[in-house]
Amino acid sequence: MSMNLPRIRVRVLWAVFACVYFFSALWTAGAVYYLRLPDALRIPAVLFFIIFAAAACFFRKKYLLPASLGLMLILLIQFLLRAPSNDRDWNPSCARPPYAEFLTHDQVRIHDIRDFRYRTETDFDIRYLDQKYDIPAIRHMDYMVVHWDGMEAIAHSMLSFEFKDGRHLAFSVETRTDKKDEFGALPGLYKQFELIFIAGTEEDLIGLRTNYRHEDVYLYRTTLTAKDAQTLFRSLLARMNRLREQPEFYNTITRNCLTSLIPSVKELNPSFIGDLRLLFNGYSDRRAFESGTLETEKNESFKSLKQRSHINPKVDRLPAIPPDFSERIRK
């Protein structure tokens, strides 16, 4: 029995190596596809790599496996060295990243607030605003979850801040795509898109989704104190300004519309620990409900809260976005 232990260990080690090799090769195949090669070369390059990686496993040639691992290492280094940029031919929706100019410690002017006026999802007038805000005037923060195509597990997350003068300013963390890009979850794993923090009016960021994309939008009032909401607002402005000077890549898992907000959340709660539901951000509202972050009625269930937080029926049948849009979605 003891004589068989070394053999068993060797087999276990080879099994572990085979699993690591397989998933490394799988990831590398994607990296090859997204090397920004000419379209005609992408599929042949991926097929060549797959055949080469498979041959390294099945044919016992001394040079094949080291060569395959070396190629994976080269592609990994190339991936790690790829740098994000602010200088591309951007799509109109993300062409002008907003930035904050602090006039005093508590007063800020935000430039390039998006305020597009839509006729359809793809037909719109490009408008940007510069507005001044008193940060101590922030009263509340609302959290939004946006579902599309009936998918429960996947969603888009947004925040909106309410000021004492009745104004609202929404934030949406999105992919910054150029005119050649087409968004997808898989390319989002391979540094194909940059990241942008969009500051916009609710008529734009929410109205686009309720009235023109016809996505399901749920708006929740949070239990954050005014002071905490102000702290979070400052953190978002700092991140927004930093991205304008130091661009970052979007990542489908680690740096998306929800996970990009975690550093700001940790400024409020350093002990914050995420769970697997952060990978499926469609469940983020349930997690917030369970942690007491969402305002509820007495003994209210999450199902009831989500049902009454659905804002589409309040506005999506209107012929245009009304001036009192922010009031309507909160009635």
CSV table of C-alpha atoms in Angstrom, one decimal:
chain,number,residue,atom,x,y,z
A,1,MET,CA,0.0,0.0,0.0
A,2,SER,CA,2.8,2.4,1.0
A,3,MET,CA,4.6,1.7,-2.3
A,4,ASN,CA,1.5,2.9,-4.3
A,5,LEU,CA,1.4,6.3,-2.5
A,6,PRO,CA,4.1,8.0,-4.7
A,7,ARG,CA,2.2,6.8,-7.8
A,8,ILE,CA,-1.1,8.2,-6.4
A,9,ARG,CA,0.6,11.5,-5.6
A,10,VAL,CA,2.0,11.7,-9.1
A,11,ARG,CA,-1.4,11.0,-10.6
A,12,VAL,CA,-3.1,13.6,-8.4
A,13,LEU,CA,-0.4,16.2,-9.3
A,14,TRP,CA,-0.9,15.5,-13.0
A,15,ALA,CA,-4.6,15.8,-12.6
A,16,VAL,CA,-4.2,19.2,-11.0
A,17,PHE,CA,-1.8,20.3,-13.6
A,18,ALA,CA,-4.1,19.1,-16.4
A,19,CYS,CA,-7.0,21.1,-14.9
A,20,VAL,CA,-4.9,24.3,-14.5
A,21,TYR,CA,-3.5,23.8,-18.1
A,22,PHE,CA,-7.0,23.3,-19.5
A,23,PHE,CA,-8.4,26.5,-18.0
A,24,SER,CA,-5.3,28.5,-18.8
A,25,ALA,CA,-5.5,27.4,-22.4
A,26,LEU,CA,-9.2,28.2,-22.4
A,27,TRP,CA,-8.5,31.8,-21.1
A,28,THR,CA,-5.6,32.2,-23.5
A,29,ALA,CA,-7.7,31.2,-26.5
A,30,GLY,CA,-9.9,34.2,-25.6
A,31,ALA,CA,-6.9,36.4,-25.3
A,32,VAL,CA,-5.8,35.4,-28.8
A,33,TYR,CA,-9.2,36.2,-30.2
A,34,TYR,CA,-9.2,39.6,-28.6
A,35,LEU,CA,-5.6,40.6,-29.7
A,36,ARG,CA,-7.2,43.2,-32.1
A,37,LEU,CA,-6.1,41.2,-35.1
A,38,PRO,CA,-7.7,41.7,-38.5
A,39,ASP,CA,-11.1,40.0,-38.4
A,40,ALA,CA,-10.0,37.5,-41.1
A,41,LEU,CA,-7.2,36.3,-38.8
A,42,ARG,CA,-9.0,35.9,-35.5
A,43,ILE,CA,-10.6,32.5,-35.9
A,44,PRO,CA,-7.5,30.9,-37.7
A,45,ALA,CA,-5.3,32.3,-34.9
A,46,VAL,CA,-7.5,30.8,-32.2
A,47,LEU,CA,-7.7,27.4,-34.0
A,48,PHE,CA,-4.0,27.3,-34.4
A,49,PHE,CA,-3.5,28.0,-30.6
A,50,ILE,CA,-6.1,25.3,-29.6
A,51,ILE,CA,-4.5,22.7,-31.9
A,52,PHE,CA,-1.0,23.6,-30.6
A,53,ALA,CA,-2.1,23.5,-26.9
A,54,ALA,CA,-3.9,20.2,-27.4
A,55,ALA,CA,-0.9,18.7,-29.3
A,56,ALA,CA,1.3,19.6,-26.3
A,57,CYS,CA,-0.8,17.4,-24.1
A,58,PHE,CA,-1.4,14.4,-26.3
A,59,PHE,CA,2.0,14.1,-28.1
A,60,ARG,CA,4.9,13.3,-25.9
A,61,LYS,CA,7.4,15.6,-27.5
A,62,LYS,CA,9.8,17.3,-25.0
A,63,TYR,CA,9.6,20.7,-26.7
A,64,LEU,CA,5.8,21.0,-27.2
A,65,LEU,CA,4.6,21.4,-23.6
A,66,PRO,CA,7.3,24.0,-22.7
A,67,ALA,CA,6.6,25.8,-26.0
A,68,SER,CA,2.9,25.9,-25.2
A,69,LEU,CA,3.4,27.2,-21.7
A,70,GLY,CA,5.8,29.7,-23.0
A,71,LEU,CA,3.3,31.0,-25.5
A,72,MET,CA,0.7,31.3,-22.8
A,73,LEU,CA,3.1,33.2,-20.7
A,74,ILE,CA,3.9,35.6,-23.6
A,75,LEU,CA,0.2,36.2,-24.2
A,76,LEU,CA,-0.4,36.8,-20.4
A,77,ILE,CA,2.4,39.4,-20.3
A,78,GLN,CA,1.0,41.1,-23.4
A,79,PHE,CA,-2.4,41.2,-21.7
A,80,LEU,CA,-1.0,42.6,-18.4
A,81,LEU,CA,1.0,45.3,-20.3
A,82,ARG,CA,-2.0,46.5,-22.3
A,83,ALA,CA,-2.8,50.0,-21.2
A,84,PRO,CA,-6.2,51.8,-21.1
A,85,SER,CA,-6.7,55.0,-23.1
A,86,ASN,CA,-8.8,58.1,-23.1
A,87,ASP,CA,-7.9,58.8,-26.7
A,88,ARG,CA,-10.2,56.8,-29.0
A,89,ASP,CA,-13.1,57.5,-31.3
A,90,TRP,CA,-15.8,57.1,-28.6
A,91,ASN,CA,-19.5,56.5,-29.0
A,92,PRO,CA,-21.5,59.6,-28.4
A,93,SER,CA,-23.0,58.3,-25.2
A,94,CYS,CA,-19.6,58.1,-23.5
A,95,ALA,CA,-17.5,60.6,-25.5
A,96,ARG,CA,-17.3,63.3,-22.7
A,97,PRO,CA,-16.4,62.0,-19.2
A,98,PRO,CA,-17.7,64.3,-16.5
A,99,TYR,CA,-15.4,65.9,-14.0
A,100,ALA,CA,-15.8,67.9,-10.8
A,101,GLU,CA,-14.3,71.3,-10.0
A,102,PHE,CA,-14.3,72.0,-6.3
A,103,LEU,CA,-15.0,75.7,-5.7
A,104,THR,CA,-14.8,75.3,-1.9
A,105,HIS,CA,-14.6,72.2,0.3
A,106,ASP,CA,-18.4,71.9,0.2
A,107,GLN,CA,-19.3,73.4,-3.1
A,108,VAL,CA,-18.6,71.8,-6.4
A,109,ARG,CA,-19.2,72.5,-10.1
A,110,ILE,CA,-19.7,69.3,-12.1
A,111,HIS,CA,-19.0,69.6,-15.8
A,112,ASP,CA,-20.4,67.5,-18.7
A,113,ILE,CA,-23.4,66.2,-16.9
A,114,ARG,CA,-25.2,64.1,-19.5
A,115,ASP,CA,-28.7,65.3,-20.4
A,116,PHE,CA,-29.5,63.7,-23.8
A,117,ARG,CA,-33.0,64.3,-25.2
A,118,TYR,CA,-34.3,61.1,-26.9
A,119,ARG,CA,-36.7,60.5,-29.7
A,120,THR,CA,-35.7,56.8,-29.9
A,121,GLU,CA,-32.9,54.9,-28.2
A,122,THR,CA,-30.6,55.7,-31.1
A,123,ASP,CA,-32.0,59.1,-32.2
A,124,PHE,CA,-31.2,61.8,-29.7
A,125,ASP,CA,-29.9,65.3,-29.2
A,126,ILE,CA,-26.6,65.5,-27.5
A,127,ARG,CA,-26.7,67.8,-24.5
A,128,TYR,CA,-24.4,68.4,-21.6
A,129,LEU,CA,-24.8,70.6,-18.5
A,130,ASP,CA,-22.4,72.3,-16.1
A,131,GLN,CA,-24.1,72.6,-12.7
A,132,LYS,CA,-23.1,73.8,-9.2
A,133,TYR,CA,-24.0,71.7,-6.1
A,134,ASP,CA,-23.7,72.2,-2.4
A,135,ILE,CA,-22.6,68.8,-1.0
A,136,PRO,CA,-24.1,69.4,2.5
A,137,ALA,CA,-27.5,69.9,0.7
A,138,ILE,CA,-27.6,66.2,-0.2
A,139,ARG,CA,-30.6,64.7,1.6
A,140,HIS,CA,-31.0,61.1,0.3
A,141,MET,CA,-29.4,58.6,-1.9
A,142,ASP,CA,-31.5,56.1,-4.0
A,143,TYR,CA,-30.3,52.8,-5.4
A,144,MET,CA,-31.5,51.5,-8.8
A,145,VAL,CA,-31.4,48.0,-10.3
A,146,VAL,CA,-32.2,47.7,-14.1
A,147,HIS,CA,-33.2,44.3,-15.6
A,148,TRP,CA,-33.5,43.5,-19.3
A,149,ASP,CA,-34.6,40.6,-21.4
A,150,GLY,CA,-36.3,39.0,-18.3
A,151,MET,CA,-32.9,38.1,-16.7
A,152,GLU,CA,-33.1,38.1,-13.0
A,153,ALA,CA,-29.5,37.4,-12.1
A,154,ILE,CA,-27.9,40.1,-14.4
A,155,ALA,CA,-28.7,43.8,-14.0
A,156,HIS,CA,-27.3,47.3,-14.2
A,157,SER,CA,-26.9,49.3,-11.0
A,158,MET,CA,-27.2,53.1,-10.6
A,159,LEU,CA,-27.2,55.7,-7.8
A,160,SER,CA,-29.1,58.9,-7.6
A,161,PHE,CA,-28.6,61.8,-5.1
A,162,GLU,CA,-31.4,64.1,-4.0
A,163,PHE,CA,-30.6,67.7,-3.0
A,164,LYS,CA,-32.6,70.1,-0.8
A,165,ASP,CA,-33.5,72.2,-3.8
A,166,GLY,CA,-35.3,69.2,-5.4
A,167,ARG,CA,-32.6,68.4,-7.9
A,168,HIS,CA,-31.4,64.9,-8.5
A,169,LEU,CA,-28.0,63.8,-9.9
A,170,ALA,CA,-27.6,60.2,-11.1
A,171,PHE,CA,-24.5,58.2,-11.5
A,172,SER,CA,-24.0,55.2,-13.8
A,173,VAL,CA,-20.8,53.2,-14.1
A,174,GLU,CA,-20.6,51.9,-17.7
A,175,THR,CA,-18.4,50.6,-20.4
A,176,ARG,CA,-16.7,53.3,-22.4
A,177,THR,CA,-16.9,51.9,-26.0
A,178,ASP,CA,-15.5,53.3,-29.2
A,179,LYS,CA,-17.5,53.3,-32.5
A,180,LYS,CA,-15.9,49.9,-33.5
A,181,ASP,CA,-16.8,48.2,-30.3
A,182,GLU,CA,-19.8,46.0,-29.6
A,183,PHE,CA,-20.5,45.4,-25.9
A,184,GLY,CA,-20.4,41.8,-24.6
A,185,ALA,CA,-19.7,40.0,-21.4
A,186,LEU,CA,-16.9,37.9,-22.9
A,187,PRO,CA,-14.8,40.8,-24.4
A,188,GLY,CA,-15.3,42.6,-21.1
A,189,LEU,CA,-13.0,40.0,-19.6
A,190,TYR,CA,-10.2,40.9,-22.0
A,191,LYS,CA,-9.6,44.6,-21.6
A,192,GLN,CA,-11.7,45.5,-24.6
A,193,PHE,CA,-13.5,48.5,-23.0
A,194,GLU,CA,-12.6,51.3,-20.8
A,195,LEU,CA,-14.6,52.3,-17.7
A,196,ILE,CA,-16.6,55.5,-17.3
A,197,PHE,CA,-18.5,57.1,-14.4
A,198,ILE,CA,-21.4,58.9,-16.1
A,199,ALA,CA,-23.0,61.7,-14.2
A,200,GLY,CA,-26.4,62.6,-15.7
A,201,THR,CA,-29.9,63.8,-15.2
A,202,GLU,CA,-32.5,61.3,-14.2
A,203,GLU,CA,-34.5,62.2,-17.4
A,204,ASP,CA,-31.5,60.9,-19.4
A,205,LEU,CA,-30.0,58.0,-17.4
A,206,ILE,CA,-33.3,56.6,-16.1
A,207,GLY,CA,-35.7,57.8,-18.8
A,208,LEU,CA,-33.6,56.2,-21.5
A,209,ARG,CA,-34.1,52.8,-19.8
A,210,THR,CA,-37.8,53.1,-18.9
A,211,ASN,CA,-39.2,54.8,-22.0
A,212,TYR,CA,-36.9,53.9,-24.9
A,213,ARG,CA,-35.1,50.7,-24.1
A,214,HIS,CA,-38.1,49.5,-22.1
A,215,GLU,CA,-36.0,47.8,-19.4
A,216,ASP,CA,-37.4,47.2,-16.0
A,217,VAL,CA,-36.1,49.8,-13.5
A,218,TYR,CA,-36.5,49.4,-9.7
A,219,LEU,CA,-35.8,52.5,-7.6
A,220,TYR,CA,-35.2,52.0,-3.9
A,221,ARG,CA,-34.8,54.7,-1.2
A,222,THR,CA,-31.8,53.8,1.0
A,223,THR,CA,-31.4,54.1,4.7
A,224,LEU,CA,-28.1,56.0,4.4
A,225,THR,CA,-27.9,59.1,6.5
A,226,ALA,CA,-27.4,62.4,4.7
A,227,LYS,CA,-23.8,62.5,6.0
A,228,ASP,CA,-23.1,59.0,4.6
A,229,ALA,CA,-24.7,60.0,1.3
A,230,GLN,CA,-22.5,63.1,1.1
A,231,THR,CA,-19.4,61.0,1.9
A,232,LEU,CA,-20.3,58.6,-0.9
A,233,PHE,CA,-20.9,61.5,-3.3
A,234,ARG,CA,-17.5,62.9,-2.6
A,235,SER,CA,-15.9,59.5,-3.2
A,236,LEU,CA,-17.7,59.1,-6.6
A,237,LEU,CA,-16.5,62.6,-7.6
A,238,ALA,CA,-12.9,61.7,-6.7
A,239,ARG,CA,-13.1,58.5,-8.7
A,240,MET,CA,-14.7,60.3,-11.6
A,241,ASN,CA,-11.9,62.8,-11.7
A,242,ARG,CA,-9.2,60.1,-11.4
A,243,LEU,CA,-10.6,58.2,-14.3
A,244,ARG,CA,-10.4,61.3,-16.5
A,245,GLU,CA,-6.6,61.5,-15.8
A,246,GLN,CA,-5.9,57.8,-15.3
A,247,PRO,CA,-8.2,55.6,-17.4
A,248,GLU,CA,-9.0,52.1,-16.3
A,249,PHE,CA,-10.3,49.0,-18.1
A,250,TYR,CA,-13.8,47.7,-17.5
A,251,ASN,CA,-14.0,44.1,-16.4
A,252,THR,CA,-17.2,42.0,-16.5
A,253,ILE,CA,-16.6,40.6,-13.1
A,254,THR,CA,-14.1,42.7,-11.1
A,255,ARG,CA,-14.8,46.2,-12.4
A,256,ASN,CA,-18.4,46.4,-13.5
A,257,CYS,CA,-21.3,48.8,-12.7
A,258,LEU,CA,-21.6,47.3,-9.2
A,259,THR,CA,-18.2,46.1,-8.2
A,260,SER,CA,-16.7,49.4,-9.2
A,261,LEU,CA,-18.7,51.0,-6.4
A,262,ILE,CA,-17.3,48.7,-3.7
A,263,PRO,CA,-14.2,51.0,-2.9
A,264,SER,CA,-16.6,53.9,-2.2
A,265,VAL,CA,-18.9,51.7,-0.1
A,266,LYS,CA,-15.9,50.6,1.9
A,267,GLU,CA,-15.1,54.2,2.8
A,268,LEU,CA,-18.5,54.2,4.6
A,269,ASN,CA,-18.1,50.7,6.0
A,270,PRO,CA,-14.5,49.4,6.1
A,271,SER,CA,-15.8,46.0,7.3
A,272,PHE,CA,-18.0,45.5,4.2
A,273,ILE,CA,-17.6,42.0,2.8
A,274,GLY,CA,-19.2,41.0,-0.4
A,275,ASP,CA,-20.6,37.6,-1.3
A,276,LEU,CA,-21.3,35.7,-4.5
A,277,ARG,CA,-24.4,37.8,-5.2
A,278,LEU,CA,-22.0,40.6,-6.2
A,279,LEU,CA,-21.1,38.5,-9.2
A,280,PHE,CA,-24.8,38.3,-10.1
A,281,ASN,CA,-25.7,41.9,-9.5
A,282,GLY,CA,-29.4,41.3,-10.3
A,283,TYR,CA,-29.6,40.0,-6.7
A,284,SER,CA,-27.9,43.1,-5.2
A,285,ASP,CA,-31.2,44.7,-4.2
A,286,ARG,CA,-32.1,41.5,-2.2
A,287,ARG,CA,-28.7,41.7,-0.5
A,288,ALA,CA,-29.3,45.3,0.3
A,289,PHE,CA,-32.7,44.5,1.7
A,290,GLU,CA,-31.3,41.8,3.9
A,291,SER,CA,-28.6,44.1,5.3
A,292,GLY,CA,-31.2,46.8,6.1
A,293,THR,CA,-29.9,49.2,3.5
A,294,LEU,CA,-33.2,49.8,1.8
A,295,GLU,CA,-36.2,51.6,3.3
A,296,THR,CA,-39.2,49.4,3.8
A,297,GLU,CA,-42.6,49.5,5.3
A,298,LYS,CA,-43.2,47.7,8.6
A,299,ASN,CA,-42.8,43.9,8.2
A,300,GLU,CA,-42.6,44.3,4.4
A,301,SER,CA,-41.3,41.4,2.4
A,302,PHE,CA,-38.7,41.8,-0.3
A,303,LYS,CA,-41.2,40.7,-2.9
A,304,SER,CA,-43.6,43.5,-1.9
A,305,LEU,CA,-40.8,46.1,-1.8
A,306,LYS,CA,-39.6,45.2,-5.3
A,307,GLN,CA,-43.1,45.2,-6.7
A,308,ARG,CA,-43.8,48.8,-5.5
A,309,SER,CA,-40.3,49.9,-6.4
A,310,HIS,CA,-40.9,49.1,-10.1
A,311,ILE,CA,-41.2,52.6,-11.7
A,312,ASN,CA,-41.9,51.7,-15.4
A,313,PRO,CA,-45.7,51.8,-15.0
A,314,LYS,CA,-45.5,55.4,-13.8
A,315,VAL,CA,-43.8,56.8,-16.9
A,316,ASP,CA,-43.2,54.3,-19.7
A,317,ARG,CA,-46.5,55.0,-21.5
A,318,LEU,CA,-46.0,58.8,-21.6
A,319,PRO,CA,-45.3,60.1,-25.1
A,320,ALA,CA,-42.2,62.0,-23.8
A,321,ILE,CA,-40.1,62.5,-20.7
A,322,PRO,CA,-42.1,65.0,-18.6
A,323,PRO,CA,-40.5,67.9,-16.7
A,324,ASP,CA,-41.6,66.3,-13.4
A,325,PHE,CA,-40.1,62.9,-14.2
A,326,SER,CA,-38.2,62.6,-10.9
A,327,GLU,CA,-41.3,63.3,-8.9
A,328,ARG,CA,-43.4,60.9,-10.9
A,329,ILE,CA,-41.1,57.9,-10.5
A,330,ARG,CA,-41.1,58.4,-6.7
A,331,LYS,CA,-44.9,58.6,-6.2
